[in-house]
Coordinates of C-alpha atoms in Angstrom, one line a residue:
X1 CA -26.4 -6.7 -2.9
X2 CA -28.9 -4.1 -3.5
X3 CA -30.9 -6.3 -5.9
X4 CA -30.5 -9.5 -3.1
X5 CA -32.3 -7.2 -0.4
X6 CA -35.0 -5.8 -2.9
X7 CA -35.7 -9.9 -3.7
X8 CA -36.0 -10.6 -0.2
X9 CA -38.0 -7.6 0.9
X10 CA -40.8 -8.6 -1.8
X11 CA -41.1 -11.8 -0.5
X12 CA -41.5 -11.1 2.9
X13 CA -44.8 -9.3 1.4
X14 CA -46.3 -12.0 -0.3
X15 CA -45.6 -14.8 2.4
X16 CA -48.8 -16.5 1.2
X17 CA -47.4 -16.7 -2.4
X18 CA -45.2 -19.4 -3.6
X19 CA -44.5 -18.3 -6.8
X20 CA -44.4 -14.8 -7.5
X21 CA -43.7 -14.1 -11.5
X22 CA -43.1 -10.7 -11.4
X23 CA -39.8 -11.5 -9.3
X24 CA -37.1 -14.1 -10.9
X25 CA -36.8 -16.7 -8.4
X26 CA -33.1 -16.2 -6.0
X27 CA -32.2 -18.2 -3.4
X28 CA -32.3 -16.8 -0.3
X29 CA -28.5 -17.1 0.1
X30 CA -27.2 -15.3 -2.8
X31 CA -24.8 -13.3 -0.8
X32 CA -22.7 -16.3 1.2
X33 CA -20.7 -18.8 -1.3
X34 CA -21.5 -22.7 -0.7
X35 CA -19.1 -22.6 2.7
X36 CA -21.0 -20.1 4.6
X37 CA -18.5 -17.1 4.0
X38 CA -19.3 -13.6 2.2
X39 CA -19.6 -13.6 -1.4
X40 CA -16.4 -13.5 -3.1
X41 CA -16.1 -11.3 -6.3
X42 CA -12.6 -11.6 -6.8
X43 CA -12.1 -11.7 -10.8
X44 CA -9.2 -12.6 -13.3
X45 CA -8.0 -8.9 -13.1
X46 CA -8.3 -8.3 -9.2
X47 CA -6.5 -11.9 -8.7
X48 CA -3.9 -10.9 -11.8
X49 CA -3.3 -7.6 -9.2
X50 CA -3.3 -9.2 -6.3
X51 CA -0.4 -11.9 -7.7
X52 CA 1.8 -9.1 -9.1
X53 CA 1.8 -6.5 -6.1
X54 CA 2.4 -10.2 -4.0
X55 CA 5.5 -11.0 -5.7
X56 CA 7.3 -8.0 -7.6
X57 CA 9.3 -6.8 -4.5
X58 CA 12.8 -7.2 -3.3
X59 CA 13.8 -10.1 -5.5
X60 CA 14.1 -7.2 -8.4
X61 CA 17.1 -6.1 -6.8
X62 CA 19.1 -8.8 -7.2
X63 CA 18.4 -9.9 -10.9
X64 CA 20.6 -7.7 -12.3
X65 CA 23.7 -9.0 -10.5
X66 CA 22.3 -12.6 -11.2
X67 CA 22.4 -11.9 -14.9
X68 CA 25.3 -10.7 -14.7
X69 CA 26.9 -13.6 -13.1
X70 CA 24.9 -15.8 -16.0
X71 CA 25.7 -13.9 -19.3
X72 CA 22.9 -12.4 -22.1
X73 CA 22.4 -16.0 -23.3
X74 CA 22.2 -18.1 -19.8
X75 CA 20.5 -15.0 -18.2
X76 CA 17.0 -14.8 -20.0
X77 CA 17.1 -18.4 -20.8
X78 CA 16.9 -19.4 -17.0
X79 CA 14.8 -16.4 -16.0
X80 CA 12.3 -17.7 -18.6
X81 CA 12.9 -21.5 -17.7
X82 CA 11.6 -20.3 -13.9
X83 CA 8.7 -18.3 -15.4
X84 CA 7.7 -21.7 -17.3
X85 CA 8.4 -24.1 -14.4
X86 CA 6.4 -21.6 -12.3
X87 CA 3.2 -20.9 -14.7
X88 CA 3.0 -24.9 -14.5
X89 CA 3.0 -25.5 -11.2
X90 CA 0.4 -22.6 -10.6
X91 CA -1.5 -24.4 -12.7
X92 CA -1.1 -27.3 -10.8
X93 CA -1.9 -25.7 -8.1
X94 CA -4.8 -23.9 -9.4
X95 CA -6.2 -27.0 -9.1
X96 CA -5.7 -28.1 -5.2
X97 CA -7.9 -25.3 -4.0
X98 CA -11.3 -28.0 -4.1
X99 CA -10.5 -31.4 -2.3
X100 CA -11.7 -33.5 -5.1
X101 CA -14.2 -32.2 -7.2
X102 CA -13.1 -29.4 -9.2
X103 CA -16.3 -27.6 -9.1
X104 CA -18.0 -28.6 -5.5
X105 CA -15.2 -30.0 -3.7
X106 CA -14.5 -28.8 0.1
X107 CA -12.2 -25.2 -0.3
X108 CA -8.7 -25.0 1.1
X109 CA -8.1 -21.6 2.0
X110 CA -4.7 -21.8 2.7
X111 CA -1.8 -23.4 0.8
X112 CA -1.0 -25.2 3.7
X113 CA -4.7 -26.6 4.2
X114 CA -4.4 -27.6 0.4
X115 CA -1.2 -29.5 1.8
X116 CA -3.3 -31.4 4.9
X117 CA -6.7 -32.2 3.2
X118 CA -4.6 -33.8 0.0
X119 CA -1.7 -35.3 1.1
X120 CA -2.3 -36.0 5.0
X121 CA -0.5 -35.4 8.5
X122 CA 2.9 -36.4 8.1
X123 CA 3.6 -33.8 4.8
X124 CA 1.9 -31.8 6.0
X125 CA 4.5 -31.5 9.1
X126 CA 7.5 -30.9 6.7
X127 CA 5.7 -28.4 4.6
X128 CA 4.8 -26.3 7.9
X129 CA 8.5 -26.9 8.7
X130 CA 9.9 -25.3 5.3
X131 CA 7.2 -22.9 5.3
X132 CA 7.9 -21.5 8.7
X133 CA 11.8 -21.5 7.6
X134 CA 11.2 -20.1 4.7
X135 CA 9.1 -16.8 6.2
X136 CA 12.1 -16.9 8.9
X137 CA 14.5 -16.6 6.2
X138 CA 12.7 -14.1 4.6
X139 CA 12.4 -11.6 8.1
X140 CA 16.5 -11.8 8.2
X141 CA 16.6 -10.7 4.3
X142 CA 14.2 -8.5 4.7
X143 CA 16.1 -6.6 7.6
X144 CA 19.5 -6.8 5.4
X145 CA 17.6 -4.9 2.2
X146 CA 16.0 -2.2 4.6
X147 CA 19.0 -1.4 6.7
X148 CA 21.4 -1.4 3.6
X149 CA 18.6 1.1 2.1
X150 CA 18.5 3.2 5.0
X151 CA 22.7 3.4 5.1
X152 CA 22.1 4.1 1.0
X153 CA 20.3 7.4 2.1
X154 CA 23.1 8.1 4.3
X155 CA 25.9 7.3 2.1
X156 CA 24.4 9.6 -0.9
X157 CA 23.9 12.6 1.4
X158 CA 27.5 11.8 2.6
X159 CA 28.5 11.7 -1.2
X160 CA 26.8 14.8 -2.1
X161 CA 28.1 17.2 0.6
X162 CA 31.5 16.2 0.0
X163 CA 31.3 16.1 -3.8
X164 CA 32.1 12.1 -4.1
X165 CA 35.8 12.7 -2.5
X166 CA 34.9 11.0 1.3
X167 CA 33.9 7.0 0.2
X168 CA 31.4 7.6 2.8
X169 CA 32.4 4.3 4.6
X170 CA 29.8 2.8 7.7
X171 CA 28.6 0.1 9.4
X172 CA 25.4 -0.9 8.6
X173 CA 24.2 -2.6 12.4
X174 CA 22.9 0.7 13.8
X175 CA 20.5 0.6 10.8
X176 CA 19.6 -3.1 11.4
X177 CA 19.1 -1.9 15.5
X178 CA 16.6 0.7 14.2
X179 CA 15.1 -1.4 12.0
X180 CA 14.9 -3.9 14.8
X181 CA 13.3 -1.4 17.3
X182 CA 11.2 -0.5 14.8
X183 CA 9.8 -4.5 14.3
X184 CA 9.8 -4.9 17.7
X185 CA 7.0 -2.3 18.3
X186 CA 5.0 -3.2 15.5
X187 CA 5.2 -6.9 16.3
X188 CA 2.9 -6.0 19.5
X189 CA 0.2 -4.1 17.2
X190 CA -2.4 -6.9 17.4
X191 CA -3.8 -8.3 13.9
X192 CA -1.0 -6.0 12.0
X193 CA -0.8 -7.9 9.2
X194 CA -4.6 -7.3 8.6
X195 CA -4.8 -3.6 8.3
X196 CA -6.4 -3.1 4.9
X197 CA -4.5 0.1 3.9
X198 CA -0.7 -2.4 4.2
X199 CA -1.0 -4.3 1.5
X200 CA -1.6 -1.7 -0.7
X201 CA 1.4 1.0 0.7
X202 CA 3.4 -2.3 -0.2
X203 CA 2.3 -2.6 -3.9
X204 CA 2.7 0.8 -4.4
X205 CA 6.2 1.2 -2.8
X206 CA 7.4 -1.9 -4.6
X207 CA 6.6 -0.3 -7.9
X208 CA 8.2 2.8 -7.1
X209 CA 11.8 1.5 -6.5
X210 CA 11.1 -1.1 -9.2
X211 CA 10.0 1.4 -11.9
X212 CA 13.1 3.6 -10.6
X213 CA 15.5 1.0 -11.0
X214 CA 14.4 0.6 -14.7
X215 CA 14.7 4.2 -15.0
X216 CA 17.8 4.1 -14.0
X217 CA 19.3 1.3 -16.1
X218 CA 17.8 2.9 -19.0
X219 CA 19.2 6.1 -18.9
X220 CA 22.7 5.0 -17.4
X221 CA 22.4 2.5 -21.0
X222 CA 21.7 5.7 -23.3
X223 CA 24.4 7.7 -21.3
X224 CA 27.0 4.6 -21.8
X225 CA 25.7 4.9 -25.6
X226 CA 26.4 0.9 -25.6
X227 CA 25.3 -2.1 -24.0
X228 CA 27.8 -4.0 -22.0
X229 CA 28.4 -7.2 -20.4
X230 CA 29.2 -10.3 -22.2
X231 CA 27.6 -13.1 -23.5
X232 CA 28.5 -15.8 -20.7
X233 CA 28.5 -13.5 -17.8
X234 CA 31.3 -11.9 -15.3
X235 CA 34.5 -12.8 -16.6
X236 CA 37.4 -15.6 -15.3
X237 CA 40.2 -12.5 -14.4
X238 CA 37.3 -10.5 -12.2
X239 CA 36.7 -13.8 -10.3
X240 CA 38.3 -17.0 -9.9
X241 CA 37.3 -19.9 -11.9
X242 CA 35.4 -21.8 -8.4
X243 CA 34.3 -18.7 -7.5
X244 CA 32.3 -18.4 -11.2
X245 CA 30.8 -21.8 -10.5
X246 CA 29.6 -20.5 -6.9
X247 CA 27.8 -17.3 -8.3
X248 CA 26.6 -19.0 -11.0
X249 CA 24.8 -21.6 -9.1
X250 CA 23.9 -18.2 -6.7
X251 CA 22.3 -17.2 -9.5
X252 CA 19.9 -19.7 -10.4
X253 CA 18.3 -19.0 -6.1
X254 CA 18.5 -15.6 -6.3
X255 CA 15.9 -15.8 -9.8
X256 CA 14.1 -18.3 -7.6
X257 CA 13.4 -16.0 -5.2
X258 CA 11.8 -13.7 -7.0
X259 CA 9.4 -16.2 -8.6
X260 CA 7.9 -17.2 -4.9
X261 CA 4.6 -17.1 -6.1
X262 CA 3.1 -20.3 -4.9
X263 CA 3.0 -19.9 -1.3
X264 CA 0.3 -17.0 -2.3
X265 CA -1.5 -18.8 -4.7
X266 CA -4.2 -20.6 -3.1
X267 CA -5.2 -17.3 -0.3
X268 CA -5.4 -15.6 -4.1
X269 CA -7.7 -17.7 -5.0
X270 CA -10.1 -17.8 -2.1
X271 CA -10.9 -14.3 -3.0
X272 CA -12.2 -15.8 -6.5
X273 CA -16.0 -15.3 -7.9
X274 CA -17.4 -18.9 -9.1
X275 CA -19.3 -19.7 -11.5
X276 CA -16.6 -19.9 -13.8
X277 CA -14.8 -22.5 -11.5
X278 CA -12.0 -21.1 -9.7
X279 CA -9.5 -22.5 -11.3
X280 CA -10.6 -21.5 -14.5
X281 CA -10.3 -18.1 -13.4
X282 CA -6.9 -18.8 -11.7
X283 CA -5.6 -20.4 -14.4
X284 CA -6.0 -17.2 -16.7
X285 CA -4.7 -14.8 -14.0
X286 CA -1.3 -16.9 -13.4
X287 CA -1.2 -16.6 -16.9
X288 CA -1.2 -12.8 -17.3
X289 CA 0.6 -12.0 -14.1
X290 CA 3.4 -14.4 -14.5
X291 CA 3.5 -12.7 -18.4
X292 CA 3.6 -9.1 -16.4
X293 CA 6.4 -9.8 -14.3
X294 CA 8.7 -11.8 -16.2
X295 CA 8.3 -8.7 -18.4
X296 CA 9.2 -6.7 -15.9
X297 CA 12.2 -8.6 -14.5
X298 CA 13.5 -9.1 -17.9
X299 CA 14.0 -5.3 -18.4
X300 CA 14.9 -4.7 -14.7
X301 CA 17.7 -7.2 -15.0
X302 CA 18.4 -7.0 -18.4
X303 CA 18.7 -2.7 -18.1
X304 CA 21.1 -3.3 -15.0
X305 CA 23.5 -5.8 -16.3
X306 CA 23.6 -3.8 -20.0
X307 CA 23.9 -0.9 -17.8
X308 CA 27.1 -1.8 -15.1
X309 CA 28.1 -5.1 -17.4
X310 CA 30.5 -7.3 -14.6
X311 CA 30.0 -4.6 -12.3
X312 CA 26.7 -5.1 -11.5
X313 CA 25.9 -4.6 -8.0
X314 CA 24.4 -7.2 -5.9
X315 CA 21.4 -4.9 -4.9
X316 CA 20.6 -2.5 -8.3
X317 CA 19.6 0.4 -5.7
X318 CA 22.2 0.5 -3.0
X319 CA 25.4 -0.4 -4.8
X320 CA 26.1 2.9 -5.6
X321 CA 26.6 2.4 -9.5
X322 CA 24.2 5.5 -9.5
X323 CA 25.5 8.4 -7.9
X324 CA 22.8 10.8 -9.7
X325 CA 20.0 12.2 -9.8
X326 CA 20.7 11.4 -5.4
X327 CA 17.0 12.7 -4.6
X328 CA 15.5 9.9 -6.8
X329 CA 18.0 7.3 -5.5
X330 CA 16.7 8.2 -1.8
X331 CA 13.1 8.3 -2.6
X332 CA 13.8 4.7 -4.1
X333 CA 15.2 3.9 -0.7
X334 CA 12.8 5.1 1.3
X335 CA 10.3 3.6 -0.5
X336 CA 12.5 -0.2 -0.1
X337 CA 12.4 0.3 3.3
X338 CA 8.2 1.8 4.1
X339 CA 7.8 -1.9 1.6
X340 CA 10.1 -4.2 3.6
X341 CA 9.0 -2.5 7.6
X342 CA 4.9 -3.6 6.7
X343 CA 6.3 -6.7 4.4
X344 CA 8.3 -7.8 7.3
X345 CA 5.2 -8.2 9.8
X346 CA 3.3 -9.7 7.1
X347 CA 5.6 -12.2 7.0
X348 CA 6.4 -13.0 10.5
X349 CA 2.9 -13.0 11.7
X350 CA 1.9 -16.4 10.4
X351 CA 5.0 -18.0 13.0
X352 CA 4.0 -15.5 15.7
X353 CA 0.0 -17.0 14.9
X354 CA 1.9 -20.8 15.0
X355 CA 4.2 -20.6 18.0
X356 CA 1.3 -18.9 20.2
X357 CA -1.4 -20.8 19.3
X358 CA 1.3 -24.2 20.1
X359 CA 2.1 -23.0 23.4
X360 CA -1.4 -22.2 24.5
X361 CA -2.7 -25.5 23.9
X362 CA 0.4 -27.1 25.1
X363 CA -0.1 -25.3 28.7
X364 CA -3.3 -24.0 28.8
X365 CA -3.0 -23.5 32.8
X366 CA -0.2 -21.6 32.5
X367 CA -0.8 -17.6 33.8
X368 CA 2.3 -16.5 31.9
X369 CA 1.5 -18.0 29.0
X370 CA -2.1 -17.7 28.5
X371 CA -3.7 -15.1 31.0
X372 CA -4.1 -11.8 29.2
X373 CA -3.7 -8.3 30.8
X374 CA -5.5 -5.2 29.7
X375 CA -3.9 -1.9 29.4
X376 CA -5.5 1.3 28.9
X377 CA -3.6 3.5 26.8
X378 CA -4.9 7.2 26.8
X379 CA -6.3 9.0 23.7
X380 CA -7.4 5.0 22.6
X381 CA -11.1 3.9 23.4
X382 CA -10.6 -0.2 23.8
X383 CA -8.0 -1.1 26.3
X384 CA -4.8 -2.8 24.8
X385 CA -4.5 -6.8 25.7
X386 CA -1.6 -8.9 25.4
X387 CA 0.0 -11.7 27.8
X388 CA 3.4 -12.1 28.9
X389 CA 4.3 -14.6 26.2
X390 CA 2.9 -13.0 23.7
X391 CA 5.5 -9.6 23.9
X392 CA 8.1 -12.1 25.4
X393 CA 8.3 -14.2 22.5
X394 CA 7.7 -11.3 19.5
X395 CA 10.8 -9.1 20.8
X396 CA 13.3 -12.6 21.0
X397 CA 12.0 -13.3 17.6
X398 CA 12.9 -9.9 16.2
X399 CA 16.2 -9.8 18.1
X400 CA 17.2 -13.3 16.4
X401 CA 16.8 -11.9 13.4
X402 CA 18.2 -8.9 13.5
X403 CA 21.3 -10.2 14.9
X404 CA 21.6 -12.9 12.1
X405 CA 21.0 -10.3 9.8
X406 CA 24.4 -8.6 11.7
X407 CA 26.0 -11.8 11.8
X408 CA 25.8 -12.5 7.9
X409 CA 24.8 -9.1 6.2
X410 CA 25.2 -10.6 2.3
X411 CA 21.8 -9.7 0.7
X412 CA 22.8 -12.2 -2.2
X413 CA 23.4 -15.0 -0.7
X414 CA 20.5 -14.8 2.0
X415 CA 18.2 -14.1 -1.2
X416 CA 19.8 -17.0 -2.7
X417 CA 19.3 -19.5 0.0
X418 CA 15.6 -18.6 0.6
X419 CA 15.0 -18.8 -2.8
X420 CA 16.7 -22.7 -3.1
X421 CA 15.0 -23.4 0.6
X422 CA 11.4 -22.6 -1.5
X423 CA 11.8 -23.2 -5.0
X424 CA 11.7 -27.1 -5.1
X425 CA 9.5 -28.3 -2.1
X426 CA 6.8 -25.2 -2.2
X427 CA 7.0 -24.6 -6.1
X428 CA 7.1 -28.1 -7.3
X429 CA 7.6 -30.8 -5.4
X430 CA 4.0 -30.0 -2.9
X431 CA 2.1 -29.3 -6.1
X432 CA 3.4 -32.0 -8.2
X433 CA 2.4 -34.3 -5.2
X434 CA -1.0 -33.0 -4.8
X435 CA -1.8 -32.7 -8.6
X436 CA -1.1 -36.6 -9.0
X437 CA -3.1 -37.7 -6.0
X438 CA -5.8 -35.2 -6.8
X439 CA -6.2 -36.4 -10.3
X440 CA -5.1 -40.3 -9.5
X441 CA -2.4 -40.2 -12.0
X442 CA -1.0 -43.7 -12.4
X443 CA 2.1 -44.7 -11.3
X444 CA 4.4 -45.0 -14.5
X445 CA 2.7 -43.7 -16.8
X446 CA 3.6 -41.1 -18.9
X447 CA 2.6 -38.0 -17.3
X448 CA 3.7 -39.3 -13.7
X449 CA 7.4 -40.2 -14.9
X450 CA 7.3 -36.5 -16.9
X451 CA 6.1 -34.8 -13.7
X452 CA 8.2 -37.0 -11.6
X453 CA 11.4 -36.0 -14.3
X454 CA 10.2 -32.1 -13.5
X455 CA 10.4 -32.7 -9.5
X456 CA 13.6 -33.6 -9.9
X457 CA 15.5 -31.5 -12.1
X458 CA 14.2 -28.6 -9.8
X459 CA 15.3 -30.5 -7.0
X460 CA 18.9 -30.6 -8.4
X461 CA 18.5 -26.9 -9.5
X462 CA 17.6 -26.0 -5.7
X463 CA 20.2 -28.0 -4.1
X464 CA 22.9 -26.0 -6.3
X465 CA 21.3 -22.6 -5.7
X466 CA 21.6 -23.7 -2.2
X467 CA 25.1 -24.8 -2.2
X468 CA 26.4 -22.1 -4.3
X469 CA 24.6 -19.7 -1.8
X470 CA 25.9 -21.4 1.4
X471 CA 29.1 -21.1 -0.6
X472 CA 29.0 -17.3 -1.0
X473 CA 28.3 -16.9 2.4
X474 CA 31.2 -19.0 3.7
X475 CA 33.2 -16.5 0.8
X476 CA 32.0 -13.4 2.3
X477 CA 32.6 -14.3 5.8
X478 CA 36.0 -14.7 4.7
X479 CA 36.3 -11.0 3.9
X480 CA 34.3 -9.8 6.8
X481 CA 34.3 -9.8 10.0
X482 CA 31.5 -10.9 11.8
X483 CA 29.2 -7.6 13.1
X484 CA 32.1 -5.5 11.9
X485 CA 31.3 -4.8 8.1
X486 CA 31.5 -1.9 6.2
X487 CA 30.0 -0.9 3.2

């Protein structure tokens, strides 16, 4: 910036001057890009960041118990078949970001505006619709990992004192209340999800309980002094045959899941320097991030299946196949749950954003709904404002999910249907759509019918994951009851 302002400072001296050689020659607007906004100076190793601290979170949890359910052969081989499908669709994707021309095209900035300015009104409908279900989804699972964490602390404590004779045995809904409560207050902060400090808390919590999940597989391995499990998964004995089929479909959503990269994507990219294009740029840091965290998910699942074989739990941190060291376990924890409380408002603020926004130009004469009222709050300069609606709608919100998340407290199989809900429309089938009309890809030939081939083999693979999911859940419900289980 400094060299911008010393450029324009000269020239305000020699107004009379033209040319001046002892200056290069800048445009005046070196420090907005071609749409008017700030510079961006995003490069392949900020966006590579920025990918990996987006999507390495909760979805580690379950890989081990979805290896398990797979085998050492099935395992990798689909986790690696996701990273693949993934790194092309990205690349797809990569390229949606300019309507048309790849270097001067009008930007999209969200994935959703991607969605509008390529493919038009009507898709753009159903994509809001899956995308608003999807983050919906993801506010009950959310609220399932961080109450099951905060009853994990409990339970260890519990285990300690008494020396692993009392099972410890609770109910996890006063920890979905609090968790709840907890939402509920933070829902009314205004512009939450925008406080620059959240996002990186978040990274850095999701590393710690990742990196001590690894740890932990790795040592409980070299304890064990041998690597179990089997190479086609869980064993017909410890389940029923149907009941194999189920989790092994399960499976296949719950590695989904953690590969939900796309929906982030195209905000990743708006952060991008140009020249080199942005895709260019993208297209190297999908690369190296989706290298990083298959890496990473590899060992984290790979570490927990060779570490509990058919026993792995469904969530590595909580299903008490580690006892010991319990301090580490309940820093893990706590670290799930600081992740999931700010992750949780980051997710639920885009439908809190759509629903108000709705509502106020549906009834824009309505007091309730749009008049705001002003608060002053003591020890806080600028008076609080809000409306009626606004606190109305945000607590009903967070209640719905929290009682789901009582109603149907599997962490599996809500990780699993989330992951089938996203994996084919927002990972393939939206990208596959706009790649082809973007580039005008003819009809029939060989690289429609190919990406046409890949749209639906992932549309197959999402309606199992689904299935088996909905399955599990129908399974589990059989077991418990309703806002009465016990861990």
């Amino acid at each position: 910036m400094g060299e911008t302002a010393a450029a324009n400072h000269h020239h305000h001296h020699h107004g009379h001057q033209v040319f001046d050689a002892s200056v290069p020659q800048q445009p005046a607007f070196k420090c907005f890009d071609d749409d008017g906004r700030l510079k961006r100076t995003g490069t392949v190793w900020t966006a590579s960041a920025h990918i990996i601290t987006a999507v390495i979170g909760s979805g580690v949890l379950s890989l081990a118990w979805a290896i398990a359910q797979l085998g050492w052969i099935a395992g990798p081989a689909v986790m690696l078949l996701f990273s693949f499908v993934t790194l092309y669709s990205s690349t797809l994707l990569s390229d949606c970001y300019r309507t048309g021309d790849a270097v001067s095209g009008k930007r999209n900035y969200t994935y959703m505006d991607a969605v509008r300015s390529i493919l038009g009104g009507f898709k753009f409908k159903i994509c809001g619709l899956i995308q608003y279900l999807n983050l919906f989804g993801i506010a009950v699972g959310y609220t399932i990992a961080a109450s099951i964490s905060m009853m994990a602390i409990k339970r260890s404590n519990c285990f300690h004192k008494s020396g692993g004779k009392d099972p410890c045995h609770m109910s996890s809904n006063p920890y979905m209340i609090i968790f709840g409560v907890t939402e509920i207050l933070l829902s009314q902060v205004p512009d939450f999800d925008q406080i620059w400090w959240i996002s990186i808390v978040a990274a850095v919590m999701s590393f710690t309980y990742s990196a001590i999940g690894l740890a932990l597989g790795i040592v409980q391995v070299a304890a064990n002094g041998v690597f179990k499990g089997s190479l086609t998964g869980i064993s017909i004995g410890t389940v029923t045959q149907t009941q194999k089929i189920w989790r092994t479909f399960q499976a296949l959503g719950d590695i989904a899941f953690a590969y939900s990269y796309s929906v982030v994507l195209i905000e990743i990219q708006d952060t991008v320097r140009s020249p080199p294009s942005e895709s260019t740029t993208m297209k190297k840091a999908t690369k190296i991030s989706i290298a990083v965290t298959t890496i990473f998910y590899m060992l984290c699942g790979s570490m927990g299946y060779a570490a509990f074989g058919d026993a792995a739990p469904g969530n590595l941190l909580t299903g008490f196949g580690f006892y010991n060291p319990f301090w580490l376990l309940d820093i893990a924890n706590a670290a799930i749950v600081v992740h999931l409380i700010g992750a949780y408002q980051v997710f639920s603020q885009p439908i809190f954003a759509f629903v108000e926004k709705s509502v106020s130009e549906r009834f824009p004469d309505n007091d309730l709904l749009t008049k705001e009222l002003q608060f002053k709050i003591p020890g806080i300069r600028s008076p609080y404002k809000t409306n009626v609606f606004r606190v109305v709608f945000r607590c009903c919100f967070v209640v719905l999910t929290t009682v789901i998340s009582m109603l149907m407290p599997f962490f599996n199989d809500v990780v699993g249907i989330l992951g089938a809900l996203g994996f084919w429309p927002l990972t393939v089938y939206f990208p596959v759509e706009m790649y082809i009309k973007q580039r005008k890809v003819e009809k029939w030939s060989t690289r429609w019918v190919c990406l046409q081939m890949l749209s639906v083999a992932c549309l197959v693979i999402s309606v199992v994951a689904g299935v088996g999911s909905i399955a599990g859940v129908m399974l589990d419900l059989k077991v418990y009851k309703p806002f009465q289980s016990t861990y």
